[in-house]
Backbone as numpy.savetxt, mean C-alpha at the origin, in Angstrom:
# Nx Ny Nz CAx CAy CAz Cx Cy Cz
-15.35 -28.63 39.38 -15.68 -27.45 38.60 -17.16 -27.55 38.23
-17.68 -26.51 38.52 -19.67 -26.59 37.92 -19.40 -26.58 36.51
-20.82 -27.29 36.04 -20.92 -28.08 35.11 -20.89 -26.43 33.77
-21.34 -25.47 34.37 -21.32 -24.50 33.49 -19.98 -23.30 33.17
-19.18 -23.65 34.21 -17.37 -22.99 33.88 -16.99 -24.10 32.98
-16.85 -25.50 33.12 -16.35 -26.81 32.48 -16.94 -26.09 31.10
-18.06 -26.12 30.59 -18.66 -25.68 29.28 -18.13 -24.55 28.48
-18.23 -23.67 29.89 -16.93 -21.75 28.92 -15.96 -22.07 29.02
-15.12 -22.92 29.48 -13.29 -23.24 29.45 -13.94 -23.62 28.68
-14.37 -24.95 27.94 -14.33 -25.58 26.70 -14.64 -25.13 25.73
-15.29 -24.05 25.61 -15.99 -23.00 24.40 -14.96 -22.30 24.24
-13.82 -21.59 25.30 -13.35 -20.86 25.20 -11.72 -21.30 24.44
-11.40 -22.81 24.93 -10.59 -23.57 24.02 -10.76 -23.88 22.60
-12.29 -23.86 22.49 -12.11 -24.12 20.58 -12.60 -23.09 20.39
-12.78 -21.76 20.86 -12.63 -20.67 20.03 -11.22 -20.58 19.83
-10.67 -20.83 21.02 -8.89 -20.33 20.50 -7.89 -20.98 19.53
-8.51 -22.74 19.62 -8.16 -23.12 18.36 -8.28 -23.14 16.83
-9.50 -22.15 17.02 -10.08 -22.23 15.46 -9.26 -20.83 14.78
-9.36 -20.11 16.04 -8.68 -18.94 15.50 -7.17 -19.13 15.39
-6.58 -20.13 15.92 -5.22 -20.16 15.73 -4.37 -20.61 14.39
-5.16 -21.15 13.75 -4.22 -21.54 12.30 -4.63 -19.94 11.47
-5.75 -19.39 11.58 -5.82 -18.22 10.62 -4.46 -17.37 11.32
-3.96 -16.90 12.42 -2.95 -16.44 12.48 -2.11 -17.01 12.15
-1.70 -17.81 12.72 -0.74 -18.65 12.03 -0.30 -18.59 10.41
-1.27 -18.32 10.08 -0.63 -18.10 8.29 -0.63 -16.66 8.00
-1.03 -15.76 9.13 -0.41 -14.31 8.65 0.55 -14.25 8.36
1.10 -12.95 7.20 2.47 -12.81 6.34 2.98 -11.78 7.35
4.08 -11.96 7.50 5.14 -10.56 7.62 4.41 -10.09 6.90
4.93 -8.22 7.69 4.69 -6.76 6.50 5.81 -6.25 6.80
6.69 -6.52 5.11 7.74 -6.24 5.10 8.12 -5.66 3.83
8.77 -4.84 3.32 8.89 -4.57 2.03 9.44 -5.94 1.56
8.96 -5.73 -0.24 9.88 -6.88 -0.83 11.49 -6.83 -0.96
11.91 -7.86 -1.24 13.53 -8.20 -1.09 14.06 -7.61 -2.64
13.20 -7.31 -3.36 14.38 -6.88 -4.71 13.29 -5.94 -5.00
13.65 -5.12 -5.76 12.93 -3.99 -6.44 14.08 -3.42 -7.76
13.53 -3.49 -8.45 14.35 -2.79 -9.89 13.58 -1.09 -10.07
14.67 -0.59 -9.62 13.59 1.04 -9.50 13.86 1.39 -11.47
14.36 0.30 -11.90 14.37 1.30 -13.67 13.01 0.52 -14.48
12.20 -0.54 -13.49 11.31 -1.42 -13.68 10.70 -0.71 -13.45
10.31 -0.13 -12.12 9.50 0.27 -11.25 8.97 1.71 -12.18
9.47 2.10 -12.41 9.20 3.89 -12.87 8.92 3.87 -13.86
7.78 4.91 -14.19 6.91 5.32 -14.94 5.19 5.32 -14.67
4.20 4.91 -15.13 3.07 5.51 -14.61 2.37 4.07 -14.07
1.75 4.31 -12.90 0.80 3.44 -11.94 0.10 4.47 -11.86
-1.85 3.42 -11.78 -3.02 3.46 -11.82 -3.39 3.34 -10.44
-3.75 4.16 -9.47 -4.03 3.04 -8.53 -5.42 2.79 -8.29
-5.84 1.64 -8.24 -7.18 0.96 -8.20 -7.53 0.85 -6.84
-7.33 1.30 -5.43 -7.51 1.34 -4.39 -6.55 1.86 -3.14
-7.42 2.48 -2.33 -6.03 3.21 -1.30 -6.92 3.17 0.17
-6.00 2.99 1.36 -6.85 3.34 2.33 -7.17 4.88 2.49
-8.28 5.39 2.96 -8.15 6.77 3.33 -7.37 7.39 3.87
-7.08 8.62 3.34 -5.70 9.42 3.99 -5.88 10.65 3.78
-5.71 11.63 4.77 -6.19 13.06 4.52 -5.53 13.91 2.82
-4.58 13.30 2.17 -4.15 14.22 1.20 -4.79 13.59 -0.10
-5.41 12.74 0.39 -6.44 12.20 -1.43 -8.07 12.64 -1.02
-7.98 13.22 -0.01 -9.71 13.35 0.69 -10.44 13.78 -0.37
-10.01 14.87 -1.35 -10.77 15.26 -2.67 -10.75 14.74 -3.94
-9.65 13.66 -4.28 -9.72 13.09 -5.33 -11.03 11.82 -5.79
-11.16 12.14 -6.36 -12.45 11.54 -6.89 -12.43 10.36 -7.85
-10.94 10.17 -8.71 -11.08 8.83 -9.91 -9.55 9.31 -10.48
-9.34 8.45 -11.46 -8.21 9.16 -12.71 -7.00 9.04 -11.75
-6.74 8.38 -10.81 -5.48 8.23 -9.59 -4.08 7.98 -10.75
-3.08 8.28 -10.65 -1.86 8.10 -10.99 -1.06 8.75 -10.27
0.05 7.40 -10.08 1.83 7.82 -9.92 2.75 7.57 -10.72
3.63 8.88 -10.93 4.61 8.69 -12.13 6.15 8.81 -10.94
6.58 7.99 -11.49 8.26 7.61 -11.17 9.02 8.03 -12.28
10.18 8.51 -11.59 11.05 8.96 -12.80 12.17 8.44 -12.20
13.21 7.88 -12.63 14.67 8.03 -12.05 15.32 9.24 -11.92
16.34 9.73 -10.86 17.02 10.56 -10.93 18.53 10.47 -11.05
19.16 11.07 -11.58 20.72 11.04 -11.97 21.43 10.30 -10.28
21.05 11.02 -9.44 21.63 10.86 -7.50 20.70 9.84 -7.24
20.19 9.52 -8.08 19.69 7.82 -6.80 18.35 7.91 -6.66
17.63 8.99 -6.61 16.89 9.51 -6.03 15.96 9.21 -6.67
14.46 9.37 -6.88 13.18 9.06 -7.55 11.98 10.38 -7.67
11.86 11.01 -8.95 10.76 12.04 -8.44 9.70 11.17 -8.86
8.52 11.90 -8.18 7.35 11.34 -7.85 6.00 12.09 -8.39
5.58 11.86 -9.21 4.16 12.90 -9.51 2.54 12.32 -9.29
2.28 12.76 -8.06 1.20 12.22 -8.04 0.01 12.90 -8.74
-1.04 12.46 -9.33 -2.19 12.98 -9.96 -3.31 12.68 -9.70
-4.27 13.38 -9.59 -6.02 12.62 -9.54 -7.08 13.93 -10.10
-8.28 13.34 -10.01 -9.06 13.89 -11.22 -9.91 14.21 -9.41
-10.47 15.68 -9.45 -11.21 16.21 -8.64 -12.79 16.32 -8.69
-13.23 16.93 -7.90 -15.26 17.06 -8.03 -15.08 17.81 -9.25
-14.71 18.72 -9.47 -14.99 19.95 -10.52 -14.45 19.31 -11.57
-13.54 18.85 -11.64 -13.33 17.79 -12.91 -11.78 18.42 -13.42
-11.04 19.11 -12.52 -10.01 19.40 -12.81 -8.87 18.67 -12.24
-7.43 18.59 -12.43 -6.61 17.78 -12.29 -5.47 18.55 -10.88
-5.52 17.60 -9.87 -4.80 18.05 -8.85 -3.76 17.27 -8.68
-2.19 18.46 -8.56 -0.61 17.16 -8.94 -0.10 17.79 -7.13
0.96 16.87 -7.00 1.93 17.22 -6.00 3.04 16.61 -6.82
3.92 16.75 -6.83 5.10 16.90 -7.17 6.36 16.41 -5.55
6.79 15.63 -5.61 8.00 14.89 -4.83 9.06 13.99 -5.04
9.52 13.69 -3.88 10.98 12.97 -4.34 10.85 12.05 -3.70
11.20 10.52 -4.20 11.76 9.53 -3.05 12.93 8.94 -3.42
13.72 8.03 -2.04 14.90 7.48 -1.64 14.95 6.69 -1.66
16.04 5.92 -1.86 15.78 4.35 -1.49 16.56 4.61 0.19
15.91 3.18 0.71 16.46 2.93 2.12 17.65 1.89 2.18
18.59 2.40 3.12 19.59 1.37 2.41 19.56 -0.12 3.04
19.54 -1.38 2.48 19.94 -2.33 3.25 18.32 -2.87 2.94
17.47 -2.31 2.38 16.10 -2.59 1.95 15.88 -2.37 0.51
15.94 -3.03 -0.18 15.49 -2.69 -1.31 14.58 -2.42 -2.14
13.36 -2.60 -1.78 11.54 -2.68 -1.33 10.88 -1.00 -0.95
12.27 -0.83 -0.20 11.89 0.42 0.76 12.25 2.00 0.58
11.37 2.66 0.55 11.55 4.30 -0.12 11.07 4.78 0.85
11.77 6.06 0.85 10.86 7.10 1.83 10.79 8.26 0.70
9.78 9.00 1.20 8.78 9.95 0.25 8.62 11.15 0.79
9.25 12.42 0.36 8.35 13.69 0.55 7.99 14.67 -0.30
6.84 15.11 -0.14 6.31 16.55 -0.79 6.83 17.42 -0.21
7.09 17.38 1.21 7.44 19.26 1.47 8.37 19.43 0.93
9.02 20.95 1.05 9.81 21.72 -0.23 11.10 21.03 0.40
12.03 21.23 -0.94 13.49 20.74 -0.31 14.27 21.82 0.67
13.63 22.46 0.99 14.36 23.03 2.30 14.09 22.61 3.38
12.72 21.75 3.79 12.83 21.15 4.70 13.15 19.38 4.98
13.46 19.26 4.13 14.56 18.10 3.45 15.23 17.36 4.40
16.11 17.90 5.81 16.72 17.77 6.65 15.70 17.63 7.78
14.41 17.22 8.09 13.52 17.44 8.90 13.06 15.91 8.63
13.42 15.15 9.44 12.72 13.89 9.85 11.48 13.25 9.51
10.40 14.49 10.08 9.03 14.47 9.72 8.75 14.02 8.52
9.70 14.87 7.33 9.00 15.47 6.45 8.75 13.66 5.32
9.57 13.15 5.19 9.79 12.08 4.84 8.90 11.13 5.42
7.94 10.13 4.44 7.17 9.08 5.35 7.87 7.67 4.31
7.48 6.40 5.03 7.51 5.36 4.45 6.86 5.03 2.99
7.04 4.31 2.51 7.07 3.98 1.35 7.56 2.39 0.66
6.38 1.59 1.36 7.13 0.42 1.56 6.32 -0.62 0.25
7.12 -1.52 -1.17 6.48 -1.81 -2.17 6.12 -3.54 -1.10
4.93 -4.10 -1.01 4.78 -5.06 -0.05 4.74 -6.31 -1.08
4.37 -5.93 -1.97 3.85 -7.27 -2.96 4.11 -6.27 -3.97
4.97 -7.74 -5.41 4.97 -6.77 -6.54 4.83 -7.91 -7.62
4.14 -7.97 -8.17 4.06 -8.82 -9.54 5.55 -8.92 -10.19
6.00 -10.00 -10.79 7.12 -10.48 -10.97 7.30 -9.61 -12.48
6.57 -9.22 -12.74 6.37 -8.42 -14.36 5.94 -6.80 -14.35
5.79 -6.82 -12.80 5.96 -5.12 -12.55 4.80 -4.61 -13.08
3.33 -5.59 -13.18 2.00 -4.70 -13.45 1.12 -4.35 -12.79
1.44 -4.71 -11.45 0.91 -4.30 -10.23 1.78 -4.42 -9.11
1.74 -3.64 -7.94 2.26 -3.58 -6.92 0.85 -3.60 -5.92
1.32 -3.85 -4.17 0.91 -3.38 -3.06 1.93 -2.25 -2.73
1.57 -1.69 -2.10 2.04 -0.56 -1.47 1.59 -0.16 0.14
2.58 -0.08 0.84 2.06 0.36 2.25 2.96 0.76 3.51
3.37 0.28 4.49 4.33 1.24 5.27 4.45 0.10 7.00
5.13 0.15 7.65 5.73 -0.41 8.67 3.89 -0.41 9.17
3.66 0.79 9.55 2.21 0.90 10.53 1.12 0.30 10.21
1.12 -0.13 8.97 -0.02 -0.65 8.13 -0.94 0.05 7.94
-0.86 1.68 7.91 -1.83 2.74 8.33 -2.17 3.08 6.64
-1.40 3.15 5.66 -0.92 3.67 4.66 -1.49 2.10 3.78
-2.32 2.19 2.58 -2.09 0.98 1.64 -2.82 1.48 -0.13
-1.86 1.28 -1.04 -2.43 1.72 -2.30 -2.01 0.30 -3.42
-3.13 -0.27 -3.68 -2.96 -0.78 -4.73 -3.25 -0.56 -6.48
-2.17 -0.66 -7.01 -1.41 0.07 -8.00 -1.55 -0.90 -9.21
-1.83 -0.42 -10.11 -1.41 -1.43 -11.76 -0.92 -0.05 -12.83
-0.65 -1.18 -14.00 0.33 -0.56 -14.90 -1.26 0.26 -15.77
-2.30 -0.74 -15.59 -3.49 -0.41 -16.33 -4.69 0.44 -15.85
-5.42 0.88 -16.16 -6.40 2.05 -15.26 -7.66 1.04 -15.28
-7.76 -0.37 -15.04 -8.42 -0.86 -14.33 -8.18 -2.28 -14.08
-9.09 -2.74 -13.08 -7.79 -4.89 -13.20 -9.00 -5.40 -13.09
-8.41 -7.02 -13.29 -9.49 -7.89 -13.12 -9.97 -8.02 -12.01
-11.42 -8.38 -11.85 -11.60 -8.34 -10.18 -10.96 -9.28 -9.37
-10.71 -10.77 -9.90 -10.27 -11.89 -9.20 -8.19 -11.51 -8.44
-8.22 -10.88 -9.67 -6.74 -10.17 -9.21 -6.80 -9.42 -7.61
-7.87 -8.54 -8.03 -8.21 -7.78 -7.42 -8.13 -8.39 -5.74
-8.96 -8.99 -5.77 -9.50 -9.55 -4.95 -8.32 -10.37 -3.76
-7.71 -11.14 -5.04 -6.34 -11.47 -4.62 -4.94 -11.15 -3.79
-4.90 -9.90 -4.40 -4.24 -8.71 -3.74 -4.79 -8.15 -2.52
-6.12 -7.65 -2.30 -6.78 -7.98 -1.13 -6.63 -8.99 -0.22
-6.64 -10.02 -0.35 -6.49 -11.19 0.77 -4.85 -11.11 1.44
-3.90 -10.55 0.21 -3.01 -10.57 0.39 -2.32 -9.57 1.51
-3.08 -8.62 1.32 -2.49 -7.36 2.32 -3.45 -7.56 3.64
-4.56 -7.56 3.37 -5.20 -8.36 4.87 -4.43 -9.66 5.49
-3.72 -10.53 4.88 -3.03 -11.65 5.56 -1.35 -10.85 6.14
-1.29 -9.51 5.55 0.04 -8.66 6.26 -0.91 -8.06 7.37
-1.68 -7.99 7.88 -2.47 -6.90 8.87 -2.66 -5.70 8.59
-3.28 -5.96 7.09 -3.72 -4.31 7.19 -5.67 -4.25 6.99
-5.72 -3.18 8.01 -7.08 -3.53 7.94 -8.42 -2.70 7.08
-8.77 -3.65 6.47 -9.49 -3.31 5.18 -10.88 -2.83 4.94
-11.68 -2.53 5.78 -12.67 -2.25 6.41 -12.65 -0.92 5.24
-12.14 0.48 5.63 -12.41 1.40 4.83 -11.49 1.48 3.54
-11.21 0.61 2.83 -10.96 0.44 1.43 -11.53 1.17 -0.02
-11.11 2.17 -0.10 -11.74 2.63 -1.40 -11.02 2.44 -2.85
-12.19 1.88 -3.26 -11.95 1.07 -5.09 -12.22 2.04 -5.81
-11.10 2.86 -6.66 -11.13 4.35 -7.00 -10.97 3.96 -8.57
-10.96 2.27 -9.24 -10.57 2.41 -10.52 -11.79 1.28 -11.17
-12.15 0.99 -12.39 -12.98 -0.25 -12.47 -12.12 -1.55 -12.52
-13.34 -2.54 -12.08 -12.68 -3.48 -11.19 -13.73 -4.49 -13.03
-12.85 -5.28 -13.85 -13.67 -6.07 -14.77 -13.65 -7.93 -14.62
């Protein structure tokens, strides 16, 4: 073998080993195994979300309110504070999934289209503080990610924390927007 293939096989072996323990400790992305939805409900802050066309105008002031419903069910009020400085809600419902307990699916469109597959997306809690003051939030595709507290702003090291955490599930963090103060 010339002396300069011998050199790129060998470059090309400890690149692959160096990179192999960082995979190696990637997490499943999986919802969590218990969820208490009478824990869960009431108002989250969220301090960061990936971009997604239905927050494109919200500007700060992010909240989700959970409510229980009598059928199982969960309404959902989302809120955020706009350019003009006025307050924009959607109003929805989520489910639990059965056999997942972690796992909700979510829709805004009206309940007549309810029976429509589409209309419903994931809703998956990925990481949840054992005291229910922050969650991850995100979905099978890893397309979807909102991190959530009980407070309208967190510590940064938390912060930060939670970050490493959803990047070690594969979600990729590149366009991350920090929508709450970070102290």
């Amino acid at each position: 073998m010339p002396r300069f293939a011998h050199l790129m096989v060998s470059s090309i072996a400890v690149l692959v080993a160096l990179a192999m323990p960082a995979h190696a400790q990637e997490q499943v992305n999986v919802p969590v195994e218990q969820l208490d939805l009478q824990r869960y409900a009431g108002q989250w802050h969220e301090i960061a979300h990936l971009p997604m066309f239905w927050q494109r105008d919200c500007v700060g002031d992010i909240t989700a309110t959970y409510t229980p419903n009598p059928d199982g069910t969960v309404g959902v009020r989302n809120a955020c504070r706009v350019k003009d400085g006025t307050t924009d809600v959607s109003e929805g419902v989520a489910r639990p999934v059965d056999g997942k307990p972690g796992a909700l699916e979510v829709r805004f469109a009206p309940e007549w289209l309810a029976w429509l597959p589409m209309t419903w997306a994931d809703y998956w809690v990925v990481d949840l503080d054992p005291e229910y003051q922050w969650a991850i939030v995100g979905g099978p595709e890893r397309e979807n990610l909102w991190i959530l507290s009980r407070q309208p702003e967190m510590n940064r090291a938390l912060f930060e924390r939670l970050k490493a955490s959803a990047a070690m599930k594969g979600y990729n963090l590149r366009e991350l927007k920090v929508m709450a103060p970070l102290r």
